[in-house]
PDB file of C-alpha atoms (C1' of nucleotides) in Angstrom:
ATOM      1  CA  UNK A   1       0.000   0.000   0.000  1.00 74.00           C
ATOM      2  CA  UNK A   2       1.068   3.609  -0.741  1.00 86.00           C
ATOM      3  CA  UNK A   3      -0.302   7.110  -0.836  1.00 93.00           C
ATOM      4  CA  UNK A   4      -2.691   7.812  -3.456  1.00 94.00           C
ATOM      5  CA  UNK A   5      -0.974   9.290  -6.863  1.00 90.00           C
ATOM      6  CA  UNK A   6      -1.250  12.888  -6.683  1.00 95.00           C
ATOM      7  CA  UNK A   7      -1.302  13.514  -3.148  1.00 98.00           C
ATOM      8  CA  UNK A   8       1.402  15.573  -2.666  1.00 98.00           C
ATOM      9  CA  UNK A   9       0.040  17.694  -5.782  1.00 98.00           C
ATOM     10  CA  UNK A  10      -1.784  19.887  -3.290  1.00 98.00           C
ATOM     11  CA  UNK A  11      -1.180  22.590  -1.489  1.00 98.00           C
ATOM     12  CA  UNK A  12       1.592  22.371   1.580  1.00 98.00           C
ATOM     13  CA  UNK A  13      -0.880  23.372   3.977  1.00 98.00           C
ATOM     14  CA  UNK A  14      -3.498  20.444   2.512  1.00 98.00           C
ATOM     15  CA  UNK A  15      -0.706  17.811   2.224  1.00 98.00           C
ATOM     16  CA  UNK A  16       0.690  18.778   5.845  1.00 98.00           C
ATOM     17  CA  UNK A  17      -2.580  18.033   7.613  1.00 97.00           C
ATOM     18  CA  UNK A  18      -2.901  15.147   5.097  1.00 97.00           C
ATOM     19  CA  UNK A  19       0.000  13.485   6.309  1.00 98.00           C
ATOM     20  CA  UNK A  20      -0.777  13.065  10.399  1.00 98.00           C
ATOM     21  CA  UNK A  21      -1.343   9.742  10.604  1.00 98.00           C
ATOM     22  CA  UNK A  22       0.992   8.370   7.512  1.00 98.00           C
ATOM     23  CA  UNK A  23       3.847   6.134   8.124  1.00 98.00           C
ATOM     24  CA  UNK A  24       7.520   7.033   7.354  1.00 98.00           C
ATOM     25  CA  UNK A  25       9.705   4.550   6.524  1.00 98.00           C
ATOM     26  CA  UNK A  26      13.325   5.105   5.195  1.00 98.00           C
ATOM     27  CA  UNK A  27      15.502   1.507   4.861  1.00 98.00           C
ATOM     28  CA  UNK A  28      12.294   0.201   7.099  1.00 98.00           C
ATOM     29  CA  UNK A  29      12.818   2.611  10.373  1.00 98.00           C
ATOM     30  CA  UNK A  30      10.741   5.031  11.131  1.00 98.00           C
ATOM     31  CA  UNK A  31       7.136   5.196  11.991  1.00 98.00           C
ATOM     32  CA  UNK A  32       3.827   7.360  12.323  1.00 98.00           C
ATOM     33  CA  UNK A  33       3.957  10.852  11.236  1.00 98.00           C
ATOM     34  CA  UNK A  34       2.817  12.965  14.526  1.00 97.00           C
ATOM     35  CA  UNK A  35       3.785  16.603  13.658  1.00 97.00           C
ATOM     36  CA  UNK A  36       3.945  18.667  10.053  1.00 98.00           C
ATOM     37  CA  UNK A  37       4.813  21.894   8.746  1.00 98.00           C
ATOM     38  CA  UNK A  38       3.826  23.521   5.871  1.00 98.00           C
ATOM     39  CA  UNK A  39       6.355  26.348   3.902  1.00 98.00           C
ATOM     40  CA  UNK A  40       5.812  27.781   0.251  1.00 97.00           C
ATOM     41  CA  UNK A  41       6.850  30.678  -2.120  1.00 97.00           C
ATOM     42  CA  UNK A  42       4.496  33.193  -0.689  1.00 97.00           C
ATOM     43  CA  UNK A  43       5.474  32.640   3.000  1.00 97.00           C
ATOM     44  CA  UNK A  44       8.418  34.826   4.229  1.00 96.00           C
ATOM     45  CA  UNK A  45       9.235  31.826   6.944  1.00 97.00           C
ATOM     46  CA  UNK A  46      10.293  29.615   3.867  1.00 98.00           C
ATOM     47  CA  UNK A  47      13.810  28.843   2.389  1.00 98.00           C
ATOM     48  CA  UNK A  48      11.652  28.964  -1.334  1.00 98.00           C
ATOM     49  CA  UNK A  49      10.476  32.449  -0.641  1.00 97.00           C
ATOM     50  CA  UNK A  50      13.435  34.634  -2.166  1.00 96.00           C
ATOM     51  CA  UNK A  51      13.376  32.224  -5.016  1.00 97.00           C
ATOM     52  CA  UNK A  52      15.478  29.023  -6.001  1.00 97.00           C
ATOM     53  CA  UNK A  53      19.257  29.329  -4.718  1.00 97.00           C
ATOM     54  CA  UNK A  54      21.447  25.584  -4.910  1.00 96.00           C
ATOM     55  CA  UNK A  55      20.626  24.993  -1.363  1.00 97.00           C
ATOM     56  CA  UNK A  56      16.869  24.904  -2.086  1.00 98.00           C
ATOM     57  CA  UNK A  57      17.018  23.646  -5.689  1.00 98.00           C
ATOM     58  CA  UNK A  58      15.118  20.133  -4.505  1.00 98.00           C
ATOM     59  CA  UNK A  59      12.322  22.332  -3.146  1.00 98.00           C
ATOM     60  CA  UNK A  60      11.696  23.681  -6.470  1.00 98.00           C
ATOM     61  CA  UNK A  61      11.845  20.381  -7.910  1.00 97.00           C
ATOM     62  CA  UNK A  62       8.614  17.571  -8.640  1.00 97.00           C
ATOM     63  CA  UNK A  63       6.038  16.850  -6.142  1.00 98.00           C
ATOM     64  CA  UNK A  64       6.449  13.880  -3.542  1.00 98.00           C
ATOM     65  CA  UNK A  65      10.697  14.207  -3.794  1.00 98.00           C
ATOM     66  CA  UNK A  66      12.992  14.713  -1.012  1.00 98.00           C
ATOM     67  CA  UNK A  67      14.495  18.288   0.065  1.00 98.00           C
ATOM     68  CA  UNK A  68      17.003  17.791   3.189  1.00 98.00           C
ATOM     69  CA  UNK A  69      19.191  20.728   4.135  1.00 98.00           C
ATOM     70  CA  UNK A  70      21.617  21.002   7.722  1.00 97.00           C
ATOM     71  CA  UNK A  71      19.935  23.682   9.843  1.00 97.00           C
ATOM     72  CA  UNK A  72      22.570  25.514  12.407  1.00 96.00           C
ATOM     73  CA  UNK A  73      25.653  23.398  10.852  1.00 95.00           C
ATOM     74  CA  UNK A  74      24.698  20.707  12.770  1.00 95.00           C
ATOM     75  CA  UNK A  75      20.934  18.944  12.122  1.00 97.00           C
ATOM     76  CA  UNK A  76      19.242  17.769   9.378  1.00 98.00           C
ATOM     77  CA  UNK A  77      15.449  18.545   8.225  1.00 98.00           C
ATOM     78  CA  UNK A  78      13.658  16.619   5.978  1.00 98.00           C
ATOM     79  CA  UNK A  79      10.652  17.697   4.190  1.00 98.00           C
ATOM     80  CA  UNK A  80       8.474  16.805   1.152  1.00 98.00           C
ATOM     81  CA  UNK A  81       8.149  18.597  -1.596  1.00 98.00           C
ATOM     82  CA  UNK A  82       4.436  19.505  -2.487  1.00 98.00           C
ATOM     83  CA  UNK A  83       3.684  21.094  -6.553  1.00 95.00           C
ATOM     84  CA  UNK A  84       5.706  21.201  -9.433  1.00 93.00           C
ATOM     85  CA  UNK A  85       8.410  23.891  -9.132  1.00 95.00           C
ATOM     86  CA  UNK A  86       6.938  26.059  -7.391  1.00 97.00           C
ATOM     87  CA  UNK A  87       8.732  25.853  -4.308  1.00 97.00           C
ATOM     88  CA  UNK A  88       6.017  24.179  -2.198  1.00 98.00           C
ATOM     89  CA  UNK A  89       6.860  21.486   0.707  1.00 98.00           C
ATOM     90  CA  UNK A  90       5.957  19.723   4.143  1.00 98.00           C
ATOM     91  CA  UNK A  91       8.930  20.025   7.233  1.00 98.00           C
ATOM     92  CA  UNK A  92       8.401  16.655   8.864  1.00 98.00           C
ATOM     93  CA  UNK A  93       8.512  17.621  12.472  1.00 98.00           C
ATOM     94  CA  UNK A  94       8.006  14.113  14.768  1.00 97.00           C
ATOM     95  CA  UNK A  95       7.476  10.964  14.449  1.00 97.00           C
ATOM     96  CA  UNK A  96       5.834   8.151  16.878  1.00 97.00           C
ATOM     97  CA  UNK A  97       8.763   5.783  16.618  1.00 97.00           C
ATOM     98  CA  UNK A  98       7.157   1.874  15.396  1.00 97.00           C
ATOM     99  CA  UNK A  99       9.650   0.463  13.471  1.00 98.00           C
ATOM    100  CA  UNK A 100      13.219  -0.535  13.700  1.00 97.00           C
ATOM    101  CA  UNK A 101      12.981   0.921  17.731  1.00 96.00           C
ATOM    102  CA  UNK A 102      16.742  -0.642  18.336  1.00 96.00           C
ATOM    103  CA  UNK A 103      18.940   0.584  15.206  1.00 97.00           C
ATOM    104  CA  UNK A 104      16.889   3.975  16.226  1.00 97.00           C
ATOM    105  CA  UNK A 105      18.031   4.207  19.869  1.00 95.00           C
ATOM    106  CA  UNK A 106      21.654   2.884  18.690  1.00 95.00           C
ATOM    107  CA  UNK A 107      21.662   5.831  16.270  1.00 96.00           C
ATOM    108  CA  UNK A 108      20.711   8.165  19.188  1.00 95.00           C
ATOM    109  CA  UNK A 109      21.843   7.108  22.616  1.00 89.00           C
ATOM    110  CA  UNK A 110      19.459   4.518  23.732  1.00 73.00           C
ATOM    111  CA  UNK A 111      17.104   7.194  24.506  1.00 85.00           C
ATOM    112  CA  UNK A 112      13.661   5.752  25.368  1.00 90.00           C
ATOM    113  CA  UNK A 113      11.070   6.124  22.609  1.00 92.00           C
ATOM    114  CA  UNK A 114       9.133   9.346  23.422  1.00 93.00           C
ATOM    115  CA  UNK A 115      12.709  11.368  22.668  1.00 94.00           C
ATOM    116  CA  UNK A 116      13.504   9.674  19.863  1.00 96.00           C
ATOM    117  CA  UNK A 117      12.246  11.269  16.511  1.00 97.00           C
ATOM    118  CA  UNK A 118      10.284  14.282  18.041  1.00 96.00           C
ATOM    119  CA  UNK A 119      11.749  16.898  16.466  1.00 97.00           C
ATOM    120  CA  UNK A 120      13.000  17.596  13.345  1.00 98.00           C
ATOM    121  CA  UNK A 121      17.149  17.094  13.557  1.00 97.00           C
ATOM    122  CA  UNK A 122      16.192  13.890  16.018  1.00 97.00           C
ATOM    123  CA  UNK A 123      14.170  12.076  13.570  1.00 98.00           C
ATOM    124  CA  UNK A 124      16.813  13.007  11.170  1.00 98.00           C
ATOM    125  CA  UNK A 125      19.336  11.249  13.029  1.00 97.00           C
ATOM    126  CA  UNK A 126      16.888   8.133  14.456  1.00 97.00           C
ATOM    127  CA  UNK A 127      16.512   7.801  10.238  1.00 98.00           C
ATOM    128  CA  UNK A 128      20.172   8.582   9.306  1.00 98.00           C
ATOM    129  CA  UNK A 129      18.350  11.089   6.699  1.00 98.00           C
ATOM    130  CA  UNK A 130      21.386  13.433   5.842  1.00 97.00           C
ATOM    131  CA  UNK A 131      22.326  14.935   2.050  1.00 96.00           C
ATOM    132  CA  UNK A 132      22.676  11.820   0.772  1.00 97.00           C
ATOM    133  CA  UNK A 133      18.707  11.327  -0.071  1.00 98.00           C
ATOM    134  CA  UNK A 134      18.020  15.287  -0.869  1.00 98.00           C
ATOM    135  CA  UNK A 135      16.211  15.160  -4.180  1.00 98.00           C
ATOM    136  CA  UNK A 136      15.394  11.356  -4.043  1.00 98.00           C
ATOM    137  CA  UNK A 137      11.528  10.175  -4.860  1.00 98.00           C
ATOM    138  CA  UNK A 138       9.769   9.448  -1.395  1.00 98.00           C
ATOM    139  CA  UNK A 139       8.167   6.127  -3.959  1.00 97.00           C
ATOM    140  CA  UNK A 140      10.795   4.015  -3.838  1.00 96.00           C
ATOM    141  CA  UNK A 141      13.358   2.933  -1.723  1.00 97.00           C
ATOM    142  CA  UNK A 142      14.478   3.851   0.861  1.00 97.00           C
ATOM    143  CA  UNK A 143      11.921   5.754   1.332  1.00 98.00           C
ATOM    144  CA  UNK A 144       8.301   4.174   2.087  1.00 98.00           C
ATOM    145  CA  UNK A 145       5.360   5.995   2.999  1.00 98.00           C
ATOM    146  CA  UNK A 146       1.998   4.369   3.789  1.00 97.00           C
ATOM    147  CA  UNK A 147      -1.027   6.232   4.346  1.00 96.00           C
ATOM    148  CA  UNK A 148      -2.820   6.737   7.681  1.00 93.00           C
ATOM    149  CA  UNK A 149      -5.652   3.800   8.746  1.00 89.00           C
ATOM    150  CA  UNK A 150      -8.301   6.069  10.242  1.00 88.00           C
ATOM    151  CA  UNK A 151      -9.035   9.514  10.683  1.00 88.00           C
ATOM    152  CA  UNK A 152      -6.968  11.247  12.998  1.00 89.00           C
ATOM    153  CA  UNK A 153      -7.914  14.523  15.628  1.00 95.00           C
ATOM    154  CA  UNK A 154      -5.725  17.265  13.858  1.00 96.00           C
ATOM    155  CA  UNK A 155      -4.220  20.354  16.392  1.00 96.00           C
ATOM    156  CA  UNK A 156      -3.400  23.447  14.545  1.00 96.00           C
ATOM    157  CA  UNK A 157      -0.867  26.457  15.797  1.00 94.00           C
ATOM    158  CA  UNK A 158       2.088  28.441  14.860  1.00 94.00           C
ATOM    159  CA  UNK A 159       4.935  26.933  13.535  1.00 96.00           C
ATOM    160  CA  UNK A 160       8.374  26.303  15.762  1.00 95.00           C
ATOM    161  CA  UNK A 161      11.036  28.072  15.568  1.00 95.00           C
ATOM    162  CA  UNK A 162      10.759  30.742  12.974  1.00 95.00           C
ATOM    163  CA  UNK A 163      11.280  34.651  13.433  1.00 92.00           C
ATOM    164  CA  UNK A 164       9.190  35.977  10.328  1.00 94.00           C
ATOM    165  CA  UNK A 165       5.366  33.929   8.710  1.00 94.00           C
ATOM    166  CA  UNK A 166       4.577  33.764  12.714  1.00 92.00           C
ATOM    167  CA  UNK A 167       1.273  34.257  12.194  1.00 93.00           C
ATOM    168  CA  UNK A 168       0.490  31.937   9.494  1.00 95.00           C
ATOM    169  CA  UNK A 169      -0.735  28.911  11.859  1.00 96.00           C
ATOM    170  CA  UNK A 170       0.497  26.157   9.511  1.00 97.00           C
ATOM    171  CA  UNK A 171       1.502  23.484  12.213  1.00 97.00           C
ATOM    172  CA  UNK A 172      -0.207  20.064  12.043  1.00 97.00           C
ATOM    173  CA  UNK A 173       0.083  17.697  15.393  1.00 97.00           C
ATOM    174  CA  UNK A 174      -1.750  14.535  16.087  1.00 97.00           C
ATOM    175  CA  UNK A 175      -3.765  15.657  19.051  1.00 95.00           C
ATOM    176  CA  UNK A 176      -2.552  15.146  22.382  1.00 94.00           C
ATOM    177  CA  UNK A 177       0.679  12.431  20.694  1.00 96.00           C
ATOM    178  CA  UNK A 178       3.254  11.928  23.308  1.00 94.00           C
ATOM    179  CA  UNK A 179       5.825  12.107  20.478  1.00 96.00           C
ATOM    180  CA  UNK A 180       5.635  15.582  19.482  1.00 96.00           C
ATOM    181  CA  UNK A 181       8.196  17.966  19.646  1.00 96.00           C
ATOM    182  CA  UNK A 182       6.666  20.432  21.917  1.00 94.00           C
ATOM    183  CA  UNK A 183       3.055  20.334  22.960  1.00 92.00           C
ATOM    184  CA  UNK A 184       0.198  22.106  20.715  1.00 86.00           C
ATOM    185  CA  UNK A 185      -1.290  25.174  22.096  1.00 73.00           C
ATOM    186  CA  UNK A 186      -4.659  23.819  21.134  1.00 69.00           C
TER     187      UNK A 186
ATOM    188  C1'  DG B   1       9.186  22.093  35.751  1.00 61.61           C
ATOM    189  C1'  DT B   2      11.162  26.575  32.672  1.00 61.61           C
ATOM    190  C1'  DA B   3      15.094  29.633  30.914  1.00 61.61           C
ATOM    191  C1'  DT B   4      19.178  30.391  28.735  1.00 61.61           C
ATOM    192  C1'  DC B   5      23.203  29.382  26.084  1.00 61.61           C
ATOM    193  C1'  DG B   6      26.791  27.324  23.088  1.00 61.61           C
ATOM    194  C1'  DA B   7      27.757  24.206  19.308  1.00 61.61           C
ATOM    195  C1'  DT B   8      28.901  24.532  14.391  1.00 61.61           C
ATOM    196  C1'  DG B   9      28.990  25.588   9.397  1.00 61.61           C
ATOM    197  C1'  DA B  10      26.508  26.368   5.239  1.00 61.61           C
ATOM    198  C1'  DT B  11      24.019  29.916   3.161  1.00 61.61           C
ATOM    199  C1'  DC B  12      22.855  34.381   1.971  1.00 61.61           C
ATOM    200  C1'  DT B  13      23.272  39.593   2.441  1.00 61.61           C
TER     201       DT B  13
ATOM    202  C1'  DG C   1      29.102  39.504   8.925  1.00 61.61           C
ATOM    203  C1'  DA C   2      24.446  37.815  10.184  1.00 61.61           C
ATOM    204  C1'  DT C   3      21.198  34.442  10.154  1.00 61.61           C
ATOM    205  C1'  DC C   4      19.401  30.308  10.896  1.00 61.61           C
ATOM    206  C1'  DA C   5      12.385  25.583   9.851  1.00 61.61           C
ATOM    207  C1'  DT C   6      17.692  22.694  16.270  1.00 61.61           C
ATOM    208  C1'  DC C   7      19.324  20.184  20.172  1.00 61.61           C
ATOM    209  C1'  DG C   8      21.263  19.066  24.573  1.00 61.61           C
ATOM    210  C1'  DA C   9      23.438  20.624  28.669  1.00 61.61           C
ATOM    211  C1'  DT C  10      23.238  23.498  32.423  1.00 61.61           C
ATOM    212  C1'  DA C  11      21.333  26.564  35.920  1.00 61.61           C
ATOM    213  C1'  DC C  12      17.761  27.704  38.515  1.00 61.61           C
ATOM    214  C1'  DC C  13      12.776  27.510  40.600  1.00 61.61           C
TER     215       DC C  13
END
DNA sequence: GTATCGATGATCT
DNA sequence: GATCATCGATACC
């Protein structure tokens, strides 16, 4: 089973809540998508919206492809790209961890599984998602993504960590998930 | 429990 | 030269 074709044809902010409740896999570890972002072109908060530079060049690129870039020279981000070129895509923000729990802890410091992948530079790491699969199609391996089983109870608020778009409230969480990276206002 | 700070380097002005 | 879509350690309450 896989995500329907077209889905990340939408808009970021329709694919982002979309996704709560879809499984990650990448080499078969990962798990259930808790926490989204969305970013595009018209949104001062995102790395698109002055354009297409090399560092962004994936964002730009075809829907449901990889863009990774290393945030504060240390962390990686993944996200999804949404649209055709346009600069569109999802920051995948936390993960409940499901599969491959052991090569995740050894990856991070046997931490127990609630610190694991919720944030975006852990579930980077708990993946071992660096440069390497920037650009790459998120249909094929090692990437797997299966969609969510039931509905899920979607939390909206302001995004994490960014200085300028504050007020666009374009963060997803799985309501009340004990593997998000910070609790949602509401 | 919350607050603050340094790491660390690519990217962009 | 400034800015980061972050994290973990530390200090303090």
């Amino acid at each position: 089973m896989t995500l329907p074709p077209g889905f990340f044809a939408d808009r970021a902010e329709t694919v982002a809540r979309a996704l709560i409740g879809a499984t990650l896999l990448v080499d078969g570890v990962g798990g259930r998508i808790v926490e989204t972002e969305a970013y595009d072109a018209m949104d001062p908060a995102s790395h698109s919206f002055r354009g297409p530079t090399a560092r962004n060049a994936s964002m730009f690129g075809p829907a449901g492809h990889a863009y990774v870039y290393r945030i504060y020279g240390i962390h990686w981000c993944l996200n999804f790209v949404c649209g055709d070129g346009i600069g569109s895509a999802v920051l995948v923000r936390a993960l409940e961890p499901l599969a491959g729990l052991d090569i995740m802890q050894a990856r991070r410091g046997g931490l127990e599984p609630a610190r694991l992948c919720s944030g975006p530079g852990r579930l980077c790491q708990a993946l071992a998602i660096d440069r390497r699969l920037d650009g790459l199609p998120l249909d094929r391996p090692p990437f797997a993504l299966l969609p969510a089983t039931g509905a899920a109870e979607i939390a909206i608020g302001p995004r994490i960590g960014i200085t300028r778009g504050v007020e666009t409230p374009w963060r997803f969480c799985l309501r009340g998930s004990p593997y998000l990276s910070r609790p949602h206002a509401r």
